[in-house]
Short mmCIF file of C-alpha atoms in Angstrom, two decimals:
data_model
loop_
_atom_site.label_atom_id
_atom_site.label_comp_id
_atom_site.label_asym_id
_atom_site.label_seq_id
_atom_site.Cartn_x
_atom_site.Cartn_y
_atom_site.Cartn_z
CA MET R 1 133.70 89.94 100.34
CA SER R 2 131.03 88.15 102.36
CA SER R 3 127.68 87.17 100.86
CA LEU R 4 125.13 89.86 100.08
CA ALA R 5 122.18 90.30 102.39
CA ARG R 6 119.94 90.73 99.35
CA LEU R 7 120.21 90.25 95.60
CA HIS R 8 117.48 91.82 93.45
CA ILE R 9 116.90 89.88 90.22
CA GLU R 10 114.79 91.77 87.69
CA VAL R 11 113.10 88.98 85.77
CA THR R 12 111.22 91.64 83.80
CA ASN R 13 111.01 95.43 83.75
CA VAL R 14 107.61 95.32 82.06
CA CYS R 15 104.70 96.38 84.26
CA ASN R 16 100.95 96.52 83.66
CA PHE R 17 100.61 99.47 86.08
CA LYS R 18 101.85 103.04 85.63
CA CYS R 19 101.87 104.18 89.25
CA GLU R 20 102.41 107.88 89.83
CA PHE R 21 104.76 107.18 92.76
CA CYS R 22 106.98 104.85 90.68
CA PRO R 23 109.64 105.89 88.12
CA ASP R 24 108.28 103.41 85.57
CA ALA R 25 106.74 106.23 83.52
CA ILE R 26 110.09 108.02 83.16
CA MET R 27 112.33 104.96 82.81
CA GLU R 28 114.27 105.18 79.56
CA ARG R 29 115.63 101.65 79.42
CA PRO R 30 114.21 99.26 76.79
CA ARG R 31 111.52 96.92 78.12
CA GLY R 32 111.99 93.20 78.17
CA HIS R 33 112.07 89.88 80.00
CA MET R 34 115.16 88.10 81.28
CA ALA R 35 116.16 85.23 79.01
CA TRP R 36 115.48 81.91 80.73
CA PRO R 37 119.06 80.57 80.26
CA LEU R 38 120.38 83.72 81.94
CA LEU R 39 118.08 83.29 84.94
CA GLU R 40 119.16 79.64 85.19
CA LYS R 41 122.81 80.73 85.14
CA ILE R 42 122.32 83.39 87.82
CA LEU R 43 120.42 81.11 90.21
CA ALA R 44 122.97 78.31 89.81
CA GLU R 45 125.87 80.66 90.49
CA VAL R 46 124.23 82.32 93.50
CA ALA R 47 123.53 78.90 94.99
CA ALA R 48 126.94 77.41 94.24
CA ASP R 49 128.92 80.38 95.58
CA HIS R 50 126.49 81.30 98.42
CA LEU R 51 126.39 84.87 97.12
CA ALA R 52 123.21 86.10 98.83
CA ASP R 53 121.17 85.40 101.94
CA ILE R 54 117.95 86.46 100.17
CA ILE R 55 117.11 86.83 96.50
CA THR R 56 114.13 88.77 95.19
CA PHE R 57 112.39 88.56 91.84
CA HIS R 58 111.97 92.30 91.62
CA LEU R 59 113.69 95.55 90.82
CA MET R 60 111.45 97.16 88.24
CA GLY R 61 108.49 95.52 86.53
CA GLU R 62 105.78 93.10 87.63
CA PRO R 63 107.31 89.64 88.10
CA LEU R 64 104.02 87.75 87.81
CA ILE R 65 103.78 88.73 84.13
CA TYR R 66 107.18 87.15 83.44
CA PRO R 67 106.26 84.18 81.23
CA GLN R 68 108.28 81.66 83.26
CA VAL R 69 107.90 83.13 86.73
CA PHE R 70 106.61 79.93 88.35
CA GLU R 71 109.36 77.87 86.75
CA GLY R 72 111.79 80.46 88.13
CA ILE R 73 110.31 80.16 91.62
CA GLN R 74 110.61 76.38 91.54
CA LEU R 75 114.18 76.52 90.26
CA ALA R 76 115.22 78.98 92.98
CA LEU R 77 113.68 76.77 95.65
CA ALA R 78 115.29 73.67 94.15
CA HIS R 79 118.63 75.46 94.64
CA HIS R 80 117.60 76.03 98.30
CA LEU R 81 117.64 79.79 97.81
CA ARG R 82 115.56 82.01 100.10
CA LEU R 83 113.32 83.72 97.56
CA HIS R 84 111.09 86.77 98.07
CA LEU R 85 108.71 88.11 95.45
CA THR R 86 107.17 91.59 95.25
CA THR R 87 104.02 91.97 93.15
CA ASN R 88 101.36 94.60 92.58
CA GLY R 89 98.80 91.82 93.00
CA SER R 90 96.94 92.56 89.77
CA THR R 91 97.14 89.08 88.30
CA PHE R 92 95.20 87.53 91.18
CA HIS R 93 92.09 88.98 89.51
CA LEU R 94 93.30 89.00 85.90
CA ARG R 95 94.75 85.46 86.12
CA PRO R 96 92.93 83.68 88.98
CA ASP R 97 95.02 80.53 88.39
CA HIS R 98 97.97 82.46 89.81
CA ILE R 99 96.39 82.24 93.27
CA ASP R 100 96.68 78.47 93.62
CA GLN R 101 100.02 78.36 91.80
CA LEU R 102 101.54 80.85 94.22
CA VAL R 103 99.97 79.31 97.34
CA THR R 104 101.34 75.88 96.43
CA SER R 105 104.71 77.16 95.20
CA GLY R 106 106.44 77.02 98.58
CA ILE R 107 107.90 80.53 98.25
CA PRO R 108 108.93 81.91 101.67
CA LYS R 109 107.65 85.47 101.28
CA VAL R 110 105.38 87.48 99.01
CA THR R 111 105.01 91.26 99.33
CA ILE R 112 101.89 92.74 97.75
CA SER R 113 102.24 96.43 96.93
CA LEU R 114 98.65 97.34 97.70
CA GLN R 115 99.80 100.94 98.29
CA THR R 116 96.45 102.59 97.40
CA PRO R 117 93.83 100.94 99.65
CA ASP R 118 90.60 102.50 98.35
CA PRO R 119 88.90 103.17 95.01
CA HIS R 120 89.75 106.89 95.05
CA THR R 121 93.52 106.49 95.48
CA PHE R 122 93.55 103.48 93.12
CA THR R 123 93.35 106.00 90.28
CA LEU R 124 97.05 106.73 90.96
CA ARG R 125 97.98 103.25 89.75
CA GLY R 126 97.40 103.62 86.01
CA ALA R 127 95.90 100.12 85.99
CA PRO R 128 94.85 98.36 82.78
CA PRO R 129 91.26 99.20 81.73
CA ARG R 130 89.88 95.74 82.54
CA LEU R 131 91.01 95.96 86.17
CA ASN R 132 88.66 97.98 88.37
CA PRO R 133 89.40 98.76 92.03
CA GLU R 134 87.04 96.19 93.55
CA GLY R 135 88.30 93.45 91.25
CA TYR R 136 91.86 94.34 92.26
CA PHE R 137 91.07 94.35 95.97
CA GLU R 138 89.06 91.13 95.74
CA GLY R 139 91.87 89.30 93.93
CA ILE R 140 94.33 90.24 96.67
CA THR R 141 91.84 89.20 99.35
CA GLU R 142 91.25 85.82 97.71
CA TYR R 143 94.99 85.11 97.49
CA VAL R 144 95.68 86.10 101.11
CA GLN R 145 92.77 84.06 102.45
CA ALA R 146 93.70 81.03 100.32
CA ASN R 147 97.19 81.14 101.77
CA LEU R 148 95.95 81.61 105.35
CA ARG R 149 93.57 78.68 105.04
CA ARG R 150 96.50 76.49 104.04
CA SER R 151 98.87 77.95 106.60
CA GLU R 152 99.79 74.48 107.87
CA THR R 153 101.11 73.45 104.44
CA SER R 154 102.12 76.79 102.89
CA PRO R 155 105.30 78.40 104.24
CA THR R 156 104.52 81.74 102.59
CA ARG R 157 104.47 84.86 104.75
CA ILE R 158 102.53 87.65 103.03
CA HIS R 159 103.24 91.33 103.56
CA ILE R 160 100.61 93.85 102.45
CA LYS R 161 102.26 97.19 101.75
CA PHE R 162 100.52 100.55 102.28
CA LEU R 163 101.90 103.86 101.00
CA ASP R 164 102.22 106.42 103.81
CA THR R 165 102.22 109.98 102.49
CA THR R 166 102.54 111.64 105.90
CA PRO R 167 105.09 114.49 105.46
CA ASN R 168 108.58 113.41 106.56
CA PRO R 169 111.50 115.83 107.07
CA PHE R 170 114.04 113.29 105.80
CA LEU R 171 112.36 112.35 102.52
CA VAL R 172 112.18 114.01 99.12
CA PRO R 173 108.97 113.02 97.28
CA HIS R 174 109.23 114.02 93.65
CA LYS R 175 105.74 115.53 93.67
CA PRO R 176 102.91 116.15 96.14
CA MET R 177 100.69 113.12 96.63
CA HIS R 178 97.98 112.22 99.11
CA VAL R 179 97.17 108.57 99.73
CA VAL R 180 97.03 107.81 103.46
CA GLU R 181 98.29 110.37 105.94
CA GLY R 182 98.53 110.72 109.69
CA LYS R 183 97.87 108.35 112.56
CA THR R 184 94.08 108.39 112.46
CA GLN R 185 93.66 107.71 108.76
CA MET R 186 96.39 105.06 108.55
CA ARG R 187 95.13 103.14 111.57
CA ALA R 188 91.61 103.20 110.14
CA GLU R 189 92.82 101.79 106.80
CA LEU R 190 94.94 99.15 108.51
CA ARG R 191 91.97 98.04 110.60
CA ARG R 192 89.62 97.98 107.61
CA TRP R 193 92.01 95.80 105.64
CA ALA R 194 92.79 93.58 108.62
CA ASP R 195 89.06 92.86 108.97
CA ARG R 196 88.73 92.21 105.25
CA LEU R 197 91.72 89.88 104.95
CA LEU R 198 91.06 87.91 108.13
CA LYS R 199 87.30 87.50 107.70
CA GLY R 200 86.35 83.84 108.13
CA ILE R 201 89.90 82.69 108.93
CA PRO R 202 89.60 80.13 111.78
CA ASP R 203 92.83 81.05 113.57
CA ALA R 204 92.50 84.81 113.08
CA PRO R 205 93.52 86.95 116.07
CA SER R 206 90.87 88.50 118.27
CA ALA R 207 89.56 91.99 117.62
CA SER R 208 91.41 93.29 120.69
CA ALA R 209 94.68 91.72 119.52
CA ILE R 210 94.27 93.39 116.11
CA ASP R 211 93.55 96.72 117.80
CA GLN R 212 96.66 96.40 119.97
CA ALA R 213 98.88 95.59 116.98
CA ILE R 214 97.57 98.52 114.94
CA ALA R 215 97.76 100.91 117.90
CA ARG R 216 101.55 100.52 117.84
CA HIS R 217 101.72 102.07 114.39
CA HIS R 218 103.37 105.49 114.06
CA PRO R 219 102.91 107.51 110.85
CA GLY R 220 105.64 108.73 108.55
CA ARG R 221 108.02 105.80 108.83
CA TRP R 222 108.48 102.26 107.65
CA GLN R 223 106.79 99.88 110.04
CA LEU R 224 105.56 96.28 110.29
CA ILE R 225 102.29 95.25 111.94
CA PRO R 226 102.18 91.44 112.34
CA LEU R 227 98.60 90.15 112.50
CA HIS R 228 99.13 86.42 111.93
CA PRO R 229 102.19 84.17 111.50
CA LYS R 230 101.51 84.33 107.75
CA LEU R 231 100.24 87.93 107.43
CA VAL R 232 101.96 91.24 108.09
CA LEU R 233 100.74 94.74 107.25
CA GLU R 234 103.56 97.06 106.22
CA THR R 235 103.59 100.84 105.87
CA PHE R 236 106.23 102.62 103.84
CA PRO R 237 106.73 106.40 103.54
CA LEU R 238 106.60 108.12 100.18
CA ASP R 239 110.02 108.97 98.79
CA SER R 240 111.55 109.38 95.36
CA TRP R 241 113.53 106.63 93.68
CA GLY R 242 117.01 108.05 93.94
CA ASN R 243 115.86 111.62 93.21
CA GLY R 244 116.25 110.85 89.52
CA GLU R 245 113.04 112.72 88.74
CA THR R 246 113.79 115.62 91.10
CA ALA R 247 115.21 118.59 89.22
CA THR R 248 116.76 120.56 92.08
CA VAL R 249 118.75 118.49 94.56
CA ILE R 250 121.67 119.50 96.74
CA PRO R 251 124.05 116.58 96.19
CA ALA R 252 125.39 114.56 99.10
CA ARG R 253 129.12 114.65 99.80
CA PHE R 254 129.31 112.35 102.80
CA GLY R 255 127.27 109.48 104.13
CA TYR R 256 126.97 105.73 103.86
CA CYS R 257 125.06 103.24 101.70
CA ASN R 258 125.19 99.44 101.59
CA GLY R 259 124.99 99.32 97.80
CA ALA R 260 127.42 96.77 96.31
CA SER R 261 128.26 95.51 99.80
CA GLN R 262 125.00 94.21 101.27
CA GLN R 263 122.70 94.59 98.28
CA THR R 264 123.05 94.41 94.51
CA GLY R 265 120.68 94.23 91.58
CA ILE R 266 120.76 92.43 88.25
CA LEU R 267 118.71 94.03 85.46
CA TYR R 268 116.86 91.81 83.01
CA ASP R 269 119.67 92.11 80.42
CA GLY R 270 122.29 90.94 82.94
CA THR R 271 123.65 94.37 83.90
CA VAL R 272 124.71 94.43 87.55
CA VAL R 273 123.88 97.60 89.51
CA PRO R 274 124.78 98.44 93.12
CA CYS R 275 121.27 98.78 94.51
CA CYS R 276 117.54 98.56 93.83
CA LYS R 277 117.26 102.32 93.23
CA ASP R 278 119.49 102.33 90.14
CA TYR R 279 116.50 101.59 87.93
CA GLU R 280 118.18 103.06 84.80
CA GLY R 281 121.42 101.12 85.20
CA LYS R 282 123.47 104.32 85.48
CA ILE R 283 126.12 102.61 87.62
CA PRO R 284 126.89 99.44 85.66
CA LEU R 285 129.30 97.24 87.58
CA GLY R 286 129.48 94.55 84.91
CA ASN R 287 127.26 92.04 83.15
CA VAL R 288 126.63 88.48 84.28
CA GLN R 289 126.32 87.38 80.65
CA HIS R 290 130.08 87.92 80.36
CA GLN R 291 131.44 87.55 83.90
CA PRO R 292 130.56 85.61 87.04
CA LEU R 293 128.71 87.74 89.58
CA ARG R 294 131.38 87.06 92.22
CA ASP R 295 134.06 88.48 89.91
CA ILE R 296 131.93 91.56 89.18
CA LEU R 297 131.47 92.25 92.88
CA GLN R 298 135.23 92.02 93.41
CA ALA R 299 136.15 94.16 90.37
CA PRO R 300 137.28 97.84 90.61
CA PRO R 301 133.86 99.51 89.98
CA ALA R 302 132.18 97.72 92.90
CA CYS R 303 135.27 97.90 95.11
CA GLY R 304 135.56 101.62 94.45
CA LEU R 305 131.98 102.27 95.56
CA ARG R 306 132.45 100.23 98.73
CA SER R 307 135.78 101.83 99.51
CA ALA R 308 134.35 105.35 99.23
CA PHE R 309 131.36 104.54 101.43
CA ASN R 310 133.63 102.90 104.01
CA ARG R 311 135.34 106.31 104.27
CA PHE R 312 131.87 107.93 104.46
CA GLN R 313 132.43 109.54 101.06
CA VAL R 314 129.74 109.69 98.38
CA ALA R 315 131.83 109.63 95.24
CA HIS R 316 129.52 108.70 92.37
CA PRO R 317 127.29 111.49 90.96
CA VAL R 318 124.24 109.19 90.88
CA CYS R 319 124.75 108.34 94.55
CA GLN R 320 125.22 112.02 95.37
CA GLN R 321 121.86 112.75 93.74
CA CYS R 322 120.14 109.83 95.46
CA MET R 323 121.41 110.74 98.93
CA GLY R 324 120.95 114.48 98.49
CA ALA R 325 117.88 116.60 99.22
CA ASP R 326 115.98 119.68 98.09
CA THR R 327 117.14 121.90 100.99
CA GLN R 328 120.48 122.33 102.70
CA GLY R 329 119.13 121.35 106.12
CA LYS R 330 117.44 118.24 104.79
CA ALA R 331 120.55 117.30 102.81
CA ILE R 332 122.68 117.36 105.96
CA ALA R 333 120.04 115.43 107.90
CA ARG R 334 119.86 112.73 105.20
CA GLN R 335 123.62 112.35 105.06
CA VAL R 336 124.03 112.09 108.83
CA GLY R 337 120.98 109.87 108.96
CA SER R 338 122.43 107.46 106.39
CA VAL R 339 125.44 106.82 108.63
CA ALA R 340 123.29 106.46 111.74
CA TYR R 341 120.90 104.08 109.99
CA PHE R 342 123.42 101.70 108.40
CA LYS R 343 126.10 101.82 111.10
CA ALA R 344 124.00 101.96 114.28
CA TYR R 345 120.26 101.34 113.84
CA GLN R 346 120.41 98.46 111.35
CA PRO R 347 123.06 96.42 113.26
CA LEU R 348 121.16 96.99 116.52
CA MET R 349 117.88 95.79 115.01
CA LYS R 350 119.55 92.69 113.59
CA ARG R 351 120.86 91.81 117.05
CA LEU R 352 117.54 92.45 118.78
CA GLN R 353 115.42 90.83 116.07
CA PRO R 354 117.34 88.07 114.23
CA HIS R 355 114.83 87.99 111.34
CA TRP R 356 114.73 91.78 110.94
CA GLY R 357 116.84 91.69 107.77
CA GLU R 358 114.41 89.33 106.07
CA VAL R 359 111.48 91.73 105.97
#
């Protein structure tokens, strides 16, 4: 098989937040950090065999509380791997030294899961007691501005992620939740945060340019709003993680997913899973402590998943649950939509925007 588009490496599944929109609270796996020798082994193999275009230090957990996260970043970059990191941004206030360490690390991309952009919705995060909303927001602001002020020397592109809870006919949120909804509210929040993050930045775009960028936002779907070569606002609609916490789901019987073909995850204990939504490791494809990752991806479990999806069949019960829905009409729409997305929309976007797959 060709190289993966993305490999998710879970350096830890421990998190200091308990967000209501995340399955962390119901995850049954033991908690722990990836052993350093195992991370070294994975990075060396991925580099030597060119197994992935992009690697991420994230599946579950908060990577910036992994004890050796900055050593891991430097090792990945030393192997010339294109590394992305997703963080909740909490340590920028709790550990201010992380700001300079990350700015000077040379990492290509950092995504900050801001998600809840105001003090009221911040209560959904289950943050540690010593982290109040303003401290959290200020830490993120300080990191973004520090990176923007060194934009000539820092290659890092930062994405700030907002949770969009606008109702969507294709998605199956596991419970009602209201964070930011509709065009008016989302555009207002995007503008407020754009002003906050870009305040005092010498090469910040003009107010009219910011307005034009935000005016292109449409609610209820994933979207990117570039504001600066090193700063992008990102909105993402509320969905469940694989419907694992949804009791009544009509399972999918047909459709397509790129799990085990274009994306794969490695849990902190070395278990290989087909995608980032298998947070419990219910579809173990093998373990990199015992087998090379390339061999695991070419073994029967992974080949069987790919073969079924190539015939537009959803064979595994976990995949059927993930791709299903809570009503018959929505289930059909999601299944048809999965084929349209992966087989038509995604290839088209990659041709029109060469860097689309890197976001």
